[in-house]
């Protein structure tokens, strides 16, 4: 049982390039989340999804887009990367139709550097 | 965005010491309080999800208490070991909105 898998694990981009981060979960979870983690800032929510075909904005959505075409996958896109998007990105999933009572399961993170 | 405050920001203890730290959250419209353990170079792992005032949960040497009326939760570690070194995060959902995470307490246990 792999849990939550993120690809790639590391990436270096030049300013203006685009890329997509993939998150896959094999636990049949409804809810999926993308966070970024920056020094001194904690985990901040970028976008989330409460089910296949649905997405919503989190705390810091600007510069990112997401898609949830299949229940098991949640993609995070950077259309035109900026140095301010240098960060560690974590994907997480949650079991039930409720943000509150179920723990989130996290992937191992993607370290992204924008030069 | 609601604020979840954790204190202290960092903590250094000797092996064998017991320690505790605090998570403060808005006391109105309480739904649940989450604790996560986050080791360096790994991903956060859930420790506890607490939902009832007065709740006390325990996992090995780690325990947590919850006071929803005054808006705080304590995490206790008894007899700290070097493997307890990690950042401990608390997070607070507001019903239909996702978790808001605190910035964490970074614990270092010195052998």
mmCIF file of C-alpha atoms in Angstrom:
data_model
loop_
_atom_site.group_PDB
_atom_site.id
_atom_site.type_symbol
_atom_site.label_atom_id
_atom_site.label_comp_id
_atom_site.label_asym_id
_atom_site.label_seq_id
_atom_site.Cartn_x
_atom_site.Cartn_y
_atom_site.Cartn_z
ATOM 1 C CA UNK A 1 0.000 0.000 0.000
ATOM 2 C CA UNK A 2 1.877 3.072 -1.271
ATOM 3 C CA UNK A 3 -0.328 5.724 0.393
ATOM 4 C CA UNK A 4 0.320 9.159 -1.112
ATOM 5 C CA UNK A 5 2.975 9.357 -3.830
ATOM 6 C CA UNK A 6 4.380 12.596 -5.213
ATOM 7 C CA UNK A 7 6.394 12.959 -8.397
ATOM 8 C CA UNK A 8 8.921 14.341 -9.012
ATOM 9 C CA UNK A 9 10.831 14.536 -5.718
ATOM 10 C CA UNK A 10 13.152 17.323 -6.884
ATOM 11 C CA UNK A 11 13.071 19.779 -9.733
ATOM 12 C CA UNK A 12 14.926 22.894 -10.792
ATOM 13 C CA UNK A 13 13.184 25.287 -13.173
ATOM 14 C CA UNK A 14 14.054 28.530 -14.838
ATOM 15 C CA UNK A 15 11.805 31.545 -14.339
ATOM 16 C CA UNK A 16 8.936 31.414 -16.794
ATOM 17 C CA UNK A 17 8.980 27.666 -17.341
ATOM 18 C CA UNK A 18 5.923 25.571 -16.642
ATOM 19 C CA UNK A 19 5.569 22.252 -14.918
ATOM 20 C CA UNK A 20 3.075 19.902 -13.297
ATOM 21 C CA UNK A 21 3.452 18.123 -9.980
ATOM 22 C CA UNK A 22 1.583 14.859 -9.662
ATOM 23 C CA UNK A 23 0.017 13.467 -6.516
ATOM 24 C CA UNK A 24 -1.451 9.973 -6.497
ATOM 25 C CA UNK A 25 -3.197 8.179 -3.637
ATOM 26 C CA UNK A 26 -4.318 4.562 -3.483
ATOM 27 C CA UNK A 27 -6.529 4.814 -0.380
ATOM 28 C CA UNK A 28 -9.728 5.792 -2.200
ATOM 29 C CA UNK A 29 -9.769 9.100 -0.348
ATOM 30 C CA UNK A 30 -12.269 11.770 -1.347
ATOM 31 C CA UNK A 31 -10.322 14.824 -0.216
ATOM 32 C CA UNK A 32 -6.930 15.881 -1.550
ATOM 33 C CA UNK A 33 -4.789 18.927 -0.771
ATOM 34 C CA UNK A 34 -1.715 20.767 -2.001
ATOM 35 C CA UNK A 35 0.418 22.691 0.508
ATOM 36 C CA UNK A 36 3.627 24.631 0.313
ATOM 37 C CA UNK A 37 6.121 24.773 3.156
ATOM 38 C CA UNK A 38 8.454 27.705 3.526
ATOM 39 C CA UNK A 39 10.860 28.508 6.379
ATOM 40 C CA UNK A 40 9.063 30.217 9.238
ATOM 41 C CA UNK A 41 5.683 29.970 7.509
ATOM 42 C CA UNK A 42 4.454 26.472 8.304
ATOM 43 C CA UNK A 43 2.218 24.576 5.927
ATOM 44 C CA UNK A 44 0.009 26.814 3.773
ATOM 45 C CA UNK A 45 -2.826 25.461 1.676
ATOM 46 C CA UNK A 46 -2.652 26.218 -2.043
ATOM 47 C CA UNK A 47 -5.677 24.378 -3.459
ATOM 48 C CA UNK A 48 -7.801 21.451 -2.432
ATOM 49 C CA UNK A 49 -10.380 19.067 -3.842
ATOM 50 C CA UNK A 50 -13.386 17.478 -2.143
ATOM 51 C CA UNK A 51 -13.950 14.954 -4.911
ATOM 52 C CA UNK A 52 -13.319 14.005 -8.501
ATOM 53 C CA UNK A 53 -13.912 16.931 -10.811
ATOM 54 C CA UNK A 54 -14.003 19.555 -8.037
ATOM 55 C CA UNK A 55 -11.330 21.988 -6.865
ATOM 56 C CA UNK A 56 -11.230 24.996 -4.561
ATOM 57 C CA UNK A 57 -8.761 27.728 -3.611
ATOM 58 C CA UNK A 58 -6.828 27.664 -0.390
ATOM 59 C CA UNK A 59 -4.854 30.360 1.371
ATOM 60 C CA UNK A 60 -2.178 30.968 -1.300
ATOM 61 C CA UNK A 61 -3.629 29.969 -4.726
ATOM 62 C CA UNK A 62 -2.118 32.672 -6.960
ATOM 63 C CA UNK A 63 0.223 31.378 -9.664
ATOM 64 C CA UNK A 64 -1.043 27.796 -9.392
ATOM 65 C CA UNK A 65 -3.733 25.727 -11.067
ATOM 66 C CA UNK A 66 -5.012 22.283 -10.168
ATOM 67 C CA UNK A 67 -7.044 19.484 -11.672
ATOM 68 C CA UNK A 68 -8.729 16.377 -10.275
ATOM 69 C CA UNK A 69 -9.835 14.418 -13.339
ATOM 70 C CA UNK A 70 -9.502 11.089 -11.536
ATOM 71 C CA UNK A 71 -10.257 10.439 -7.888
ATOM 72 C CA UNK A 72 -6.810 9.061 -7.187
ATOM 73 C CA UNK A 73 -4.833 11.902 -8.797
ATOM 74 C CA UNK A 74 -4.461 15.590 -7.959
ATOM 75 C CA UNK A 75 -2.248 17.683 -10.217
ATOM 76 C CA UNK A 76 -0.646 21.016 -9.326
ATOM 77 C CA UNK A 77 0.451 23.199 -12.223
ATOM 78 C CA UNK A 78 2.745 26.186 -12.410
ATOM 79 C CA UNK A 79 2.074 27.974 -15.683
ATOM 80 C CA UNK A 80 4.939 30.458 -15.482
ATOM 81 C CA UNK A 81 7.287 29.689 -12.599
ATOM 82 C CA UNK A 82 8.590 32.541 -10.462
ATOM 83 C CA UNK A 83 11.419 32.533 -7.882
ATOM 84 C CA UNK A 84 8.804 33.168 -5.162
ATOM 85 C CA UNK A 85 7.440 29.700 -5.883
ATOM 86 C CA UNK A 86 10.653 28.066 -4.715
ATOM 87 C CA UNK A 87 9.384 25.858 -1.920
ATOM 88 C CA UNK A 88 8.718 22.332 -0.745
ATOM 89 C CA UNK A 89 5.318 21.155 -1.913
ATOM 90 C CA UNK A 90 3.318 18.551 -0.014
ATOM 91 C CA UNK A 91 0.258 16.694 -1.156
ATOM 92 C CA UNK A 92 -2.149 15.166 1.340
ATOM 93 C CA UNK A 93 -5.368 13.178 1.235
ATOM 94 C CA UNK A 94 -8.245 12.684 3.654
ATOM 95 C CA UNK A 95 -10.657 9.769 3.986
ATOM 96 C CA UNK A 96 -14.177 10.969 4.527
ATOM 97 C CA UNK A 97 -16.421 13.773 3.385
ATOM 98 C CA UNK A 98 -15.247 15.924 6.276
ATOM 99 C CA UNK A 99 -12.192 18.112 6.742
ATOM 100 C CA UNK A 100 -12.452 17.849 10.492
ATOM 101 C CA UNK A 101 -12.510 14.406 11.992
ATOM 102 C CA UNK A 102 -10.118 12.406 9.859
ATOM 103 C CA UNK A 103 -6.338 12.783 9.803
ATOM 104 C CA UNK A 104 -4.594 13.799 6.628
ATOM 105 C CA UNK A 105 -2.065 11.496 4.988
ATOM 106 C CA UNK A 106 0.916 13.244 3.446
ATOM 107 C CA UNK A 107 3.243 12.477 0.574
ATOM 108 C CA UNK A 108 7.014 12.824 0.912
ATOM 109 C CA UNK A 109 7.144 16.242 -0.716
ATOM 110 C CA UNK A 110 8.552 17.792 -3.875
ATOM 111 C CA UNK A 111 11.453 20.224 -3.520
ATOM 112 C CA UNK A 112 11.142 22.828 -6.262
ATOM 113 C CA UNK A 113 13.735 25.507 -7.007
ATOM 114 C CA UNK A 114 13.067 28.319 -9.451
ATOM 115 C CA UNK A 115 16.162 30.121 -10.722
ATOM 116 C CA UNK B 1 -7.918 32.919 7.892
ATOM 117 C CA UNK B 2 -8.074 31.861 11.523
ATOM 118 C CA UNK B 3 -4.847 31.786 13.488
ATOM 119 C CA UNK B 4 -3.506 28.728 15.209
ATOM 120 C CA UNK B 5 -0.679 29.626 17.574
ATOM 121 C CA UNK B 6 1.918 27.207 18.885
ATOM 122 C CA UNK B 7 4.419 27.797 21.645
ATOM 123 C CA UNK B 8 7.252 27.620 22.164
ATOM 124 C CA UNK B 9 8.657 27.919 18.656
ATOM 125 C CA UNK B 10 11.533 25.617 19.567
ATOM 126 C CA UNK B 11 12.623 23.575 22.526
ATOM 127 C CA UNK B 12 15.811 21.775 23.528
ATOM 128 C CA UNK B 13 15.600 19.097 26.218
ATOM 129 C CA UNK B 14 17.896 16.441 27.604
ATOM 130 C CA UNK B 15 17.193 12.774 27.009
ATOM 131 C CA UNK B 16 14.892 11.524 29.747
ATOM 132 C CA UNK B 17 13.260 14.901 30.418
ATOM 133 C CA UNK B 18 9.530 15.261 30.097
ATOM 134 C CA UNK B 19 8.240 18.203 28.133
ATOM 135 C CA UNK B 20 5.077 19.835 26.899
ATOM 136 C CA UNK B 21 3.989 22.464 24.455
ATOM 137 C CA UNK B 22 0.848 24.371 23.599
ATOM 138 C CA UNK B 23 -1.511 24.906 20.708
ATOM 139 C CA UNK B 24 -4.004 27.789 20.931
ATOM 140 C CA UNK B 25 -6.986 28.069 18.622
ATOM 141 C CA UNK B 26 -10.267 30.019 18.379
ATOM 142 C CA UNK B 27 -12.691 28.596 20.934
ATOM 143 C CA UNK B 28 -15.844 29.411 18.964
ATOM 144 C CA UNK B 29 -17.277 26.926 16.431
ATOM 145 C CA UNK B 30 -14.951 24.142 17.452
ATOM 146 C CA UNK B 31 -14.888 21.020 15.275
ATOM 147 C CA UNK B 32 -11.634 19.198 15.929
ATOM 148 C CA UNK B 33 -7.972 19.670 16.727
ATOM 149 C CA UNK B 34 -5.243 17.708 14.973
ATOM 150 C CA UNK B 35 -1.666 16.982 16.091
ATOM 151 C CA UNK B 36 1.016 15.891 13.624
ATOM 152 C CA UNK B 37 4.624 14.835 14.059
ATOM 153 C CA UNK B 38 7.046 15.921 11.356
ATOM 154 C CA UNK B 39 10.559 14.523 11.299
ATOM 155 C CA UNK B 40 13.215 16.247 9.231
ATOM 156 C CA UNK B 41 13.302 15.039 5.604
ATOM 157 C CA UNK B 42 10.073 13.100 6.086
ATOM 158 C CA UNK B 43 6.383 13.919 5.733
ATOM 159 C CA UNK B 44 4.008 14.920 8.555
ATOM 160 C CA UNK B 45 2.328 11.984 10.286
ATOM 161 C CA UNK B 46 -0.903 12.230 12.230
ATOM 162 C CA UNK B 47 -0.649 11.694 15.982
ATOM 163 C CA UNK B 48 -4.109 12.570 17.243
ATOM 164 C CA UNK B 49 -7.444 13.959 16.142
ATOM 165 C CA UNK B 50 -9.339 15.313 19.126
ATOM 166 C CA UNK B 51 -12.976 16.299 19.030
ATOM 167 C CA UNK B 52 -14.402 16.532 22.559
ATOM 168 C CA UNK B 53 -13.728 19.007 25.342
ATOM 169 C CA UNK B 54 -11.678 17.265 27.998
ATOM 170 C CA UNK B 55 -10.434 14.654 25.514
ATOM 171 C CA UNK B 56 -7.156 13.033 26.418
ATOM 172 C CA UNK B 57 -5.354 10.820 23.928
ATOM 173 C CA UNK B 58 -2.195 8.776 24.324
ATOM 174 C CA UNK B 59 0.236 7.028 22.006
ATOM 175 C CA UNK B 60 3.160 5.490 23.823
ATOM 176 C CA UNK B 61 4.998 8.254 25.680
ATOM 177 C CA UNK B 62 3.090 11.020 23.890
ATOM 178 C CA UNK B 63 -0.243 12.303 25.117
ATOM 179 C CA UNK B 64 -2.472 15.273 24.403
ATOM 180 C CA UNK B 65 -5.259 17.087 26.191
ATOM 181 C CA UNK B 66 -7.943 19.392 24.853
ATOM 182 C CA UNK B 67 -9.805 22.369 26.311
ATOM 183 C CA UNK B 68 -12.293 23.649 23.750
ATOM 184 C CA UNK B 69 -13.861 26.238 26.047
ATOM 185 C CA UNK B 70 -10.627 28.159 26.475
ATOM 186 C CA UNK B 71 -9.148 27.168 23.115
ATOM 187 C CA UNK B 72 -5.977 25.257 23.865
ATOM 188 C CA UNK B 73 -4.434 21.826 23.618
ATOM 189 C CA UNK B 74 -1.287 20.536 25.294
ATOM 190 C CA UNK B 75 1.019 17.874 23.893
ATOM 191 C CA UNK B 76 3.121 16.028 26.476
ATOM 192 C CA UNK B 77 6.137 13.809 25.915
ATOM 193 C CA UNK B 78 7.237 11.717 28.863
ATOM 194 C CA UNK B 79 10.898 10.697 29.120
ATOM 195 C CA UNK B 80 12.004 12.293 25.839
ATOM 196 C CA UNK B 81 14.229 10.237 23.567
ATOM 197 C CA UNK B 82 16.424 11.428 20.660
ATOM 198 C CA UNK B 83 13.973 9.814 18.227
ATOM 199 C CA UNK B 84 11.300 12.232 19.507
ATOM 200 C CA UNK B 85 13.201 15.083 17.857
ATOM 201 C CA UNK B 86 10.796 16.519 15.303
ATOM 202 C CA UNK B 87 8.492 19.435 14.621
ATOM 203 C CA UNK B 88 5.077 18.999 16.189
ATOM 204 C CA UNK B 89 2.233 20.676 14.319
ATOM 205 C CA UNK B 90 -1.294 21.336 15.410
ATOM 206 C CA UNK B 91 -4.090 22.117 12.965
ATOM 207 C CA UNK B 92 -7.635 23.375 13.286
ATOM 208 C CA UNK B 93 -10.494 22.950 10.806
ATOM 209 C CA UNK B 94 -13.505 25.223 10.712
ATOM 210 C CA UNK B 95 -16.230 22.811 9.665
ATOM 211 C CA UNK B 96 -16.422 22.967 5.905
ATOM 212 C CA UNK B 97 -13.014 24.525 5.403
ATOM 213 C CA UNK B 98 -9.737 22.645 5.475
ATOM 214 C CA UNK B 99 -7.146 22.545 8.215
ATOM 215 C CA UNK B 100 -5.255 25.661 9.244
ATOM 216 C CA UNK B 101 -1.836 24.632 10.529
ATOM 217 C CA UNK B 102 0.213 26.295 13.215
ATOM 218 C CA UNK B 103 3.885 26.961 12.552
ATOM 219 C CA UNK B 104 4.925 24.136 14.832
ATOM 220 C CA UNK B 105 7.129 23.529 17.836
ATOM 221 C CA UNK B 106 10.568 22.222 16.922
ATOM 222 C CA UNK B 107 11.772 19.765 19.578
ATOM 223 C CA UNK B 108 15.404 18.702 19.859
ATOM 224 C CA UNK B 109 16.256 15.958 22.339
ATOM 225 C CA UNK B 110 19.910 15.872 23.259
ATOM 226 C CA UNK B 111 21.408 12.510 24.181
#
